[in-house]
Each structure stands twice: as structure tokens, then as C-alpha cells.
Short mmCIF file of C-alpha atoms and ligand atoms in Angstrom, two decimals:
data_model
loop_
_atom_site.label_atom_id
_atom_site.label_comp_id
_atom_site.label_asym_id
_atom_site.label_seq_id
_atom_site.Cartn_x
_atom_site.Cartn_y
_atom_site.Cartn_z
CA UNK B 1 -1.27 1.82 -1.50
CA UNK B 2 0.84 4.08 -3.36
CA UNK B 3 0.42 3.77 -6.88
CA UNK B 4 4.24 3.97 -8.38
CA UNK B 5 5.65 1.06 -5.78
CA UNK B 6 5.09 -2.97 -5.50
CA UNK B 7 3.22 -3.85 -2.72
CA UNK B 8 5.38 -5.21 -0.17
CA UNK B 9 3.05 -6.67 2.28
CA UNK B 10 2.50 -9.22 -0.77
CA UNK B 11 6.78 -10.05 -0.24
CA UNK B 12 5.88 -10.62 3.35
CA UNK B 13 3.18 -13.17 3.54
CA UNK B 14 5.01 -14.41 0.45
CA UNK B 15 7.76 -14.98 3.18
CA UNK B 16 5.24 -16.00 5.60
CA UNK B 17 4.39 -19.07 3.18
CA UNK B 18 7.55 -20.10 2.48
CA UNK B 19 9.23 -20.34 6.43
CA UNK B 20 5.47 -22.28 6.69
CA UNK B 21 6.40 -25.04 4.03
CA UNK B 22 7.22 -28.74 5.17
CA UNK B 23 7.09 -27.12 8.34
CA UNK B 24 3.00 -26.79 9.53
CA UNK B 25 0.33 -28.70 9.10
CA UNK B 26 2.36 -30.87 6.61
CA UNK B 27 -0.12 -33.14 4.61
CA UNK B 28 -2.87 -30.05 4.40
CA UNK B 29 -0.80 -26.67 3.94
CA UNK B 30 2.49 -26.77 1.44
CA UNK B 31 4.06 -23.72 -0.70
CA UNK B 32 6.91 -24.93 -2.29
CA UNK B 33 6.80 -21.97 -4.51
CA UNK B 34 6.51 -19.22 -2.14
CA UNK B 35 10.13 -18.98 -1.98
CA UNK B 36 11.14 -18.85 -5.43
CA UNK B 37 9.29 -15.74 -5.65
CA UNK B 38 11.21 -14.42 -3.56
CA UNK B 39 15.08 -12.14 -4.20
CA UNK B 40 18.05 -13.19 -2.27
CA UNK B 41 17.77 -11.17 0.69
CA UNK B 42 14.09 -11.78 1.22
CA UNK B 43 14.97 -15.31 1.22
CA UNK B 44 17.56 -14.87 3.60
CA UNK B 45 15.11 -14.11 6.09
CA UNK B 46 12.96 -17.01 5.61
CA UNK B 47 16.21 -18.75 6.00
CA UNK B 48 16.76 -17.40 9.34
CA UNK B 49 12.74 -17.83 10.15
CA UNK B 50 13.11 -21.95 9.62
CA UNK B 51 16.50 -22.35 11.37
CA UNK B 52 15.32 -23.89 14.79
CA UNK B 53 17.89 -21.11 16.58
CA UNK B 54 17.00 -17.21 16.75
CA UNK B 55 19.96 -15.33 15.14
CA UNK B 56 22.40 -13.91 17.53
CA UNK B 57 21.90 -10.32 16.10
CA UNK B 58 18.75 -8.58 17.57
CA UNK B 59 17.39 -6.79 14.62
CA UNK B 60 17.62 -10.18 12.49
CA UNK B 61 15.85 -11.85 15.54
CA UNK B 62 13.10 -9.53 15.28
CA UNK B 63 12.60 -9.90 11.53
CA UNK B 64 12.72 -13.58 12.14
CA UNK B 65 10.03 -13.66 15.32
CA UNK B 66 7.84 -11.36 12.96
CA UNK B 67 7.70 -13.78 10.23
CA UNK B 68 7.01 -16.84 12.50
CA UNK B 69 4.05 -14.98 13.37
CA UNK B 70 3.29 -14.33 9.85
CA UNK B 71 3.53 -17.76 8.70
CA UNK B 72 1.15 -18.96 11.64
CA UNK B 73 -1.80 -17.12 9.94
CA UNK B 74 -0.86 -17.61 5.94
CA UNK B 75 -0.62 -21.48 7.00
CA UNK B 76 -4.67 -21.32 7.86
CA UNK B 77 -5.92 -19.16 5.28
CA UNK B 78 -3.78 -20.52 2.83
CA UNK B 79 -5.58 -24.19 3.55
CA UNK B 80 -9.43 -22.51 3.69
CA UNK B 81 -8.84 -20.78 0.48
CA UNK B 82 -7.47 -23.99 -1.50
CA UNK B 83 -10.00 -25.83 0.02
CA UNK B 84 -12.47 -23.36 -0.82
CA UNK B 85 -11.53 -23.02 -4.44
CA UNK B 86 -11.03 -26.96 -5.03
CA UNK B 87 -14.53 -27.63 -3.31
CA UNK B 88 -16.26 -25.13 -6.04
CA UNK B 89 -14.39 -26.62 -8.70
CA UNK B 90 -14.98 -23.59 -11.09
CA UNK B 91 -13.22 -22.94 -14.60
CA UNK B 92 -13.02 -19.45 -14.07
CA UNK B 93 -11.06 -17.87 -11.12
CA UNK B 94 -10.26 -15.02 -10.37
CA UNK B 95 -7.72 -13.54 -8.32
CA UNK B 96 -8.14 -10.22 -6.46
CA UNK B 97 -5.40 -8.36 -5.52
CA UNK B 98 -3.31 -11.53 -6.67
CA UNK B 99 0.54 -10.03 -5.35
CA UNK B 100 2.40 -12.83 -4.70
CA UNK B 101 0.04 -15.66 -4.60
CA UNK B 102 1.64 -19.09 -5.65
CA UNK B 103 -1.81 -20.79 -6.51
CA UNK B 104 -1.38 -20.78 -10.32
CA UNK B 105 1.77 -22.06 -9.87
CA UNK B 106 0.94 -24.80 -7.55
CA UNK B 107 -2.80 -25.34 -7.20
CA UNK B 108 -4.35 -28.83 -9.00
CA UNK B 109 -7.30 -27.32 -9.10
CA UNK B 110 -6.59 -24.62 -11.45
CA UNK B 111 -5.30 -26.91 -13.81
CA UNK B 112 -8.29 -27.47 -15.91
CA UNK B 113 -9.17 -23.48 -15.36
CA UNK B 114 -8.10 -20.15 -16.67
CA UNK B 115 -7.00 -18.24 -13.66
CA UNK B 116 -7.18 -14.71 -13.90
CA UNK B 117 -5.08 -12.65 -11.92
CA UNK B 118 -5.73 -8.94 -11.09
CA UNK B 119 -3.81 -6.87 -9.44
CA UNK B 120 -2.38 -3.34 -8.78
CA UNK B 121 -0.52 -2.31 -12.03
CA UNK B 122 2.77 -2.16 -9.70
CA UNK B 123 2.69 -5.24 -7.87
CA UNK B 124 1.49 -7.07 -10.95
CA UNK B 125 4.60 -5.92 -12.84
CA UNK B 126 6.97 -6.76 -10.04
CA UNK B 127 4.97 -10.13 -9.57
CA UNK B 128 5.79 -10.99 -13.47
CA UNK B 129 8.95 -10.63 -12.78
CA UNK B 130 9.41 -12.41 -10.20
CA UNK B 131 7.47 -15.26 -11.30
CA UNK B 132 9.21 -15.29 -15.03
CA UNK B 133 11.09 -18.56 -14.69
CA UNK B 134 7.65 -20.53 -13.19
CA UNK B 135 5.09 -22.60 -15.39
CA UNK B 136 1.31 -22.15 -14.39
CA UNK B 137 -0.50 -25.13 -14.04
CA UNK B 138 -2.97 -24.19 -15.89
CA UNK B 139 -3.96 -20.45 -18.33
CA UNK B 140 -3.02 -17.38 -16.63
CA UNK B 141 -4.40 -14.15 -17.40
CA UNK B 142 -2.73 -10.67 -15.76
CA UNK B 143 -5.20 -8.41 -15.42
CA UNK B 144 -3.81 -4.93 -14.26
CA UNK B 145 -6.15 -2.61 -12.19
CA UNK B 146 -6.31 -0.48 -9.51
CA UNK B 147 -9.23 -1.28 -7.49
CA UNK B 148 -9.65 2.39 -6.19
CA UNK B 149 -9.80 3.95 -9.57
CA UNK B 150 -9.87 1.64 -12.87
CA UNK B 151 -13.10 -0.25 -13.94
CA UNK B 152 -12.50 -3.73 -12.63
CA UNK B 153 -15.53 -5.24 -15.34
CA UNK B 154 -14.14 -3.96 -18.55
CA UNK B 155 -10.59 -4.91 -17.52
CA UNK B 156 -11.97 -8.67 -16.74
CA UNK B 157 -14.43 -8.22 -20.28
CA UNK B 158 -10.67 -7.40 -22.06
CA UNK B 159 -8.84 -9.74 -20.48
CA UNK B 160 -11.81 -12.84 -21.71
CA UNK B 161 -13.80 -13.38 -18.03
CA UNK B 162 -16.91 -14.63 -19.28
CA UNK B 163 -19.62 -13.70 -16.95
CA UNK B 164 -21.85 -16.27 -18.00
CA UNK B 165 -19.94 -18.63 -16.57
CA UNK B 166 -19.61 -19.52 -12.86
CA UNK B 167 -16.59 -17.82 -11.32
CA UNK B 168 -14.29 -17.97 -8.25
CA UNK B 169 -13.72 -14.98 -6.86
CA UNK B 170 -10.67 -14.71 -4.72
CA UNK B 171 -9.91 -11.84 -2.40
CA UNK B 172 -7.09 -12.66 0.10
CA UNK B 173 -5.84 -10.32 2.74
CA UNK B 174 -6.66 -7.17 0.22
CA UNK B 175 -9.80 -5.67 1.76
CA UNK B 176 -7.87 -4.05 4.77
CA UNK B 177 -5.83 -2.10 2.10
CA UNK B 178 -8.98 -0.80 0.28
CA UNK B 179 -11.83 1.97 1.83
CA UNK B 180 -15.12 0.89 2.66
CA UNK B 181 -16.50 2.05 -0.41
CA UNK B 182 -13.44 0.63 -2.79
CA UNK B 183 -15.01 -2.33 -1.24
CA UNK B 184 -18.52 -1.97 -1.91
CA UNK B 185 -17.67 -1.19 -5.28
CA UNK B 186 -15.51 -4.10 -6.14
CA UNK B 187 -18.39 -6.53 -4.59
CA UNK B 188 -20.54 -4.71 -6.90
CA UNK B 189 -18.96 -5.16 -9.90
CA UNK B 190 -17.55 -8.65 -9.39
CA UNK B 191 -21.10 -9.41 -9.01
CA UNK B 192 -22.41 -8.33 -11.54
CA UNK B 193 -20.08 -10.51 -13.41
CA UNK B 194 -21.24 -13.68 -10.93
CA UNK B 195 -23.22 -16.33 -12.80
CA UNK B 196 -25.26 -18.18 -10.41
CA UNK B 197 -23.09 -21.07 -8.33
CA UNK B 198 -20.31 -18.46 -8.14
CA UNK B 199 -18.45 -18.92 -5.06
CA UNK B 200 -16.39 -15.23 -3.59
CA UNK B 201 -13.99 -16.22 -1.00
CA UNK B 202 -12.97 -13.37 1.73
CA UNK B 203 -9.80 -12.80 3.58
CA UNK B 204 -10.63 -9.87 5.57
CA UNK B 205 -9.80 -8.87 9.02
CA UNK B 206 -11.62 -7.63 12.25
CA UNK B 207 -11.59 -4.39 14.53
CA UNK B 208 -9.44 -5.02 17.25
CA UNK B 209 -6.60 -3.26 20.05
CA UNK B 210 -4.51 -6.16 20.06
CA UNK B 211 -4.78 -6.29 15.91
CA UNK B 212 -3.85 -2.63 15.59
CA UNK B 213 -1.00 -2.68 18.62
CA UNK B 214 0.58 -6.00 16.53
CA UNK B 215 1.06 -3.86 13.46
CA UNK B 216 2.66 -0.95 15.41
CA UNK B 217 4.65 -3.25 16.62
CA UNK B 218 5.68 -4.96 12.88
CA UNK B 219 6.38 -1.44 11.85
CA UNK B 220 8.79 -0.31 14.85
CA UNK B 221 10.51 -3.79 13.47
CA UNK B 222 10.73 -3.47 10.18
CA UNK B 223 12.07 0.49 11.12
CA UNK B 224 14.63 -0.96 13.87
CA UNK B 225 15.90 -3.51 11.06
CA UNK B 226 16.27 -1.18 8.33
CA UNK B 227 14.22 -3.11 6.52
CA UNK B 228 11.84 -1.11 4.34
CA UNK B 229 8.49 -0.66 6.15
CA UNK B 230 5.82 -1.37 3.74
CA UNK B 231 2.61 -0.95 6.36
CA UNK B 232 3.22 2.52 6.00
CA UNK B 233 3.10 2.60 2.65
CA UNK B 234 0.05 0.08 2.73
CA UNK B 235 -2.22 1.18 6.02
CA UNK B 236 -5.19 -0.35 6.96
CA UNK B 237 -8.48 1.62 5.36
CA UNK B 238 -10.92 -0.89 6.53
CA UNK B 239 -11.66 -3.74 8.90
CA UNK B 240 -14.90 -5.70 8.84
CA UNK B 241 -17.03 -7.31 11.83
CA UNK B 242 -18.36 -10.56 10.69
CA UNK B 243 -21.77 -9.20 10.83
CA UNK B 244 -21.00 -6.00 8.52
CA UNK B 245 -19.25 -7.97 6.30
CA UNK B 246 -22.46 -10.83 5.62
CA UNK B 247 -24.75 -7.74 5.61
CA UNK B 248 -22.46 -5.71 2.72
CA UNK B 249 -22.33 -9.56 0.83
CA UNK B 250 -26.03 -10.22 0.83
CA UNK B 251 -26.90 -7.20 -0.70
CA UNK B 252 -25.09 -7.62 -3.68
CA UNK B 253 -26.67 -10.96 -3.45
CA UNK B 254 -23.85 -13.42 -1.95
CA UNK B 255 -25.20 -14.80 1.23
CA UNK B 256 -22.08 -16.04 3.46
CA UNK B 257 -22.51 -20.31 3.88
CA UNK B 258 -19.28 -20.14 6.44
CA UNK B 259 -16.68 -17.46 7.88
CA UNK B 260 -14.12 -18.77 10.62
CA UNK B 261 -11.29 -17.11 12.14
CA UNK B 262 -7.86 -18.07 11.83
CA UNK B 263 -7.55 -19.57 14.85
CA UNK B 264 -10.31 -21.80 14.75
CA UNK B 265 -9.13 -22.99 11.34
CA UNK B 266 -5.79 -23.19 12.72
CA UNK B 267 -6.87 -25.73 15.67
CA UNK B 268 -8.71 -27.78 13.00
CA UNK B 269 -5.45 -27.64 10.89
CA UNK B 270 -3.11 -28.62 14.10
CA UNK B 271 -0.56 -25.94 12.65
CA UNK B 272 0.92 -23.04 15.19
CA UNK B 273 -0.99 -21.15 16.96
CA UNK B 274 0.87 -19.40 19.57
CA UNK B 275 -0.70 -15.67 18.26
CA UNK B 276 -3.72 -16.42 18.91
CA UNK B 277 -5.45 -12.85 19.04
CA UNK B 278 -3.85 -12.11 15.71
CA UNK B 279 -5.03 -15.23 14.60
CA UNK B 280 -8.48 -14.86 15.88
CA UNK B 281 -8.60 -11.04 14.18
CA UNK B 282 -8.54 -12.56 10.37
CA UNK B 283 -11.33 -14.66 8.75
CA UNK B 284 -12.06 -16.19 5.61
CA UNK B 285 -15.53 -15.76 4.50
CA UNK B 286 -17.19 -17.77 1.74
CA UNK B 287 -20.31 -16.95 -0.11
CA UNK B 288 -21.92 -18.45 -3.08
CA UNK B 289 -24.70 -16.89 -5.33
CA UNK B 290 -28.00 -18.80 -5.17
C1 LIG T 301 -1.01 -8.33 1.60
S1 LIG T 301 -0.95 -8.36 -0.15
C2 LIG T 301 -1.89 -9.86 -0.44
C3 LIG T 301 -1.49 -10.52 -1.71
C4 LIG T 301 -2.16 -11.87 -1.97
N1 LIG T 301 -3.58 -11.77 -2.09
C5 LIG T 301 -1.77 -12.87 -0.90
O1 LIG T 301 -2.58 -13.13 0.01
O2 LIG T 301 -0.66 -13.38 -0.99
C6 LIG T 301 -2.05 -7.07 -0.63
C7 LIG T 301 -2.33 -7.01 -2.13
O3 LIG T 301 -3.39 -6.07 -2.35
C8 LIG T 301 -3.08 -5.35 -3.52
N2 LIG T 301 -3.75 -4.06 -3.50
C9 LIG T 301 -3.75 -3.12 -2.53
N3 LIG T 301 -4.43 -2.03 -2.94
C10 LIG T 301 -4.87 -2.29 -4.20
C11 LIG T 301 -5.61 -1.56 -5.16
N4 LIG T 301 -6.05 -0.34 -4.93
N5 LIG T 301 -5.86 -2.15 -6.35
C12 LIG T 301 -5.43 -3.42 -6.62
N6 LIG T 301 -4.73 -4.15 -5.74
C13 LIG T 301 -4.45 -3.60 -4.56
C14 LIG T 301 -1.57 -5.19 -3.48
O4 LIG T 301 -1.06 -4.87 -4.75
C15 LIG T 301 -1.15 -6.56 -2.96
O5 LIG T 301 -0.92 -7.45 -4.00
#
């Protein structure tokens, strides 16, 4: 991404979240918070994206068709990740590429943890702001760094990540942003800091036509609407098959117990599922060290 601006792909699944609340898969996916992240005009939108009629204006209607489609994904990964991180039940997480992620504002779980969230220096300073008003539910620690240059260990050693300790690692819809080797590397070093029973969750997503032609399509959108295109400013460096992805985790000794697409996890969930090749082009991948 570039390095002076916020990353805005974090406002949109932000948005995603929030037209998803009280409205999918109610009793196993809610984000109350999602939206008060969010400034007046992005909130509009979700606005729009909830009312049961499409706008009358077509550029609005596209915005709001595009994050209806969002929401159908963040609503399953959203779910496998809380499940993932209550099931492990760790006192240290850590979140990678954290943007606008509402979990230590909302997640039980963390309550009786200190969450650490790392981020891009820019997103991380727009994500303070954003989040000034809100009380964590349990310690939050910013931890600024750019994954493709800064040395994620002795930013997590500063910021009081004990690697002793077992952690969750957290790593939601970042990895397509990041090169193959930024990737490698981060593994790496997150696990070297991996006691044993640490669990490293992965959003990641696949190779696919109908993947790529979705995004083109998002970012004729967002251009048509005048709304700020942030996939341009955020492209896709790397995309994962399933197989790659267990191979790259094993060797830095995190053997994959489960990875499901999106759509699968949506048909378990009952929530939306009308995109169902975007849907079946993410997965969540979790791992735990022996
Ligand atoms: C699509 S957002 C996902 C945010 C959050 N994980 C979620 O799912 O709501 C992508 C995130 O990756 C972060 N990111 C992208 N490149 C990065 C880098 N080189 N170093 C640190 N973070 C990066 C962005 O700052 C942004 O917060």
C-alpha cells in the first residue's frame, strides 16, 4: 500500500460489517461497532446498503450492491475468526494488519487478554482516531509497523509480546496486500515468537478469473461514484492456493488443522450467499504449533 495514506480497503469491509449487523446470521455474526468507526459519509452508505430499496440514483446503487457483496463475505470470516480465537482461548493476541477490526472493542474473549494490534503506521493512526471515543474490552497495545520494511519482532518485544507465552496470531484479509516474500517473512518472524499451542489464523484468498474480474469491476464502481478507489492504491501482490499456503505454514512449523472457503462457512452459517465464486475465492486457514 502506499505508505503516507490509511488503508481504505480496511473502511470498506469496515462497511461491509456494519450493513451485515442484526441483519445475517443473527445469533452467530454481530458488529455493532463496525459502524461507529466509521465518518458520516461512509456511514451513509451502509445506510443505503441496509435499506431494503436500491437508491434511485445509479452511482449510489452501485456503491450499495458493492457493499452487499462485501458484507456477504466479512459475515463468514468474521464468525471463523471469533470462533477461532475464542476456541484457543489465548492471553496474548495479536492482530496483523489490524485496520479497522472491531474485535477489541467487542470480542468476550479478549477480555481477560492483552490484544495487540499491529498495523501499517497510517492506517493505525487513522484507526486511533477513529476508534478514540470506544473502550476495549480488554488491554490494547498499537503496535505500528510496516510489514514490508520494519522488524515486526522487535516492534512486538517493545510493545511487551512475550514469546514465551502462547499467542494468537491474527491475519485477516492482509496477505493479498503483501508479496510473497513479505509473507514468508512475517510467518517467519511471528514464529519465531510462537510458543508451542500457538494458534495463527489466515484470511487469505485464492487465484481465480472470476476473483480478479470482481475487483475490476469494484474499481470501475468506486471510479463511476466518485468515490475514492482504494484497490488501486492497495492491489493484490499475492494470492495463495490452499496447498501453497499449508506447504509455506508447515515449514515454519504451523501445520494447518482446517481451511474452508467462505462459502462453505457461509452455508454452515445460513447467512447470504448469493456471490458465491467470490465467496468460494477467500479462506480462513488455522494452524496451531505442535
Ligand atoms: C482489507 S484491510 C483488512 C483490515 C482488517 N484485518 C480487517 O479484516 O478488517 C487491509 C489491512 O492490511 C494493512 N496492510 C497492508 N499492507 C500493509 C503493510 N505493508 N504493513 C502493515 N499493514 C499492512 C492495511 O493497513 C489494512 O489495515
Amino acid at each position: 500500500m502506499e505508505t503516507a495514506r490509511a488503508s481504505r480497503t480496511a473502511v470498506l469491509v469496515c462497511q461491509g460489517r456494519a450493513v451485515a449487523d442484526g441483519r445475517a446470521a443473527v445469533g452467530r455474526f454481530a458488529d455493532p461497532v463496525a459502524v461507529r468507526l466509521l465518518r458520516d459519509d461512509e456511514r451513509r452508505a451502509v445506510e443505503q446498503a441496509r435499506a431494503p430499496e436500491l437508491p434511485s440514483d445509479v452511482r449510489e446503487r452501485l456503491v450499495v450492491e458493492m457493499l452487499r457483496a462485501t458484507a456477504q463475505g466479512m459475515v463468514a470470516r468474521t464468525v471463523a475468526i471469533d470462533d477461532a480465537i475464542t476456541g484457543a482461548g489465548h492471553r496474548q493476541v495479536v492482530i496483523l494488519g489490524a485496520g479497522l477490526d472491531t474485535r477489541p472493542w467487542r470480542l468476550g474473549a479478549l477480555r481477560e487478554a492483552v490484544t495487540f494490534a499491529v498495523d501499517h503506521p497510517a492506517s493505525q493512526a487513522d484507526a486511533r482516531e477513529r476508534s478514540d471515543a470506544l473502550t476495549p474490552v480488554g488491554r490494547l497495545e498499537y503496535v505500528p509497523v510496516d510489514l514490508s520494511t520494519d522488524d515486526l519482532g522487535v516492534a512486538l518485544t517493545r510493545a511487551g509480546h512475550d514469546p514465551a507465552a502462547a499467542t494468537t496470531w491474527v491475519w485477516e484479509g492482509v496477505v493479498p496486500y503483501l508479496t510473497d516474500d513479505d509473507v514468508r517473512a512475517t510467518v517467519a518472524a511471528l514464529a519465531e515468537r510462537s510458543a508451542p499451542g500457538s494458534v495463527l489464523v489466515v484470511q487469505y484468498q485464492t487465484r481465480s478469473w472470476t476473483a480478479t474480474a470482481g475487483r475490476q469491476l469494484s474499481r470501475l464502481v468506486l471510479r463511476l461514484t466518485r468515490t475514492g478507489d482504494p484497490l488501486t492504491a492497495e492491489p493484490w501482490r499475492s494470492l495463495w492456493s490452499p496447498k501453497a499456503m499449508a506447504g509455506m505454514l508447515a515449514e515454519h512449523g504451523f501445520p494447518v488443522e482446517e481451511d474452508d472457503d467462505l462459502l462453505t462457512i457461509a452455508g454452515r452459517l445460513g447467512s447470504p450467499a448469493t456471490r458465491r465464486r467470490s465467496l468460494a475465492n477467500g479462506r480462513v486457514a488455522v494452524a496451531t504449533r505442535p
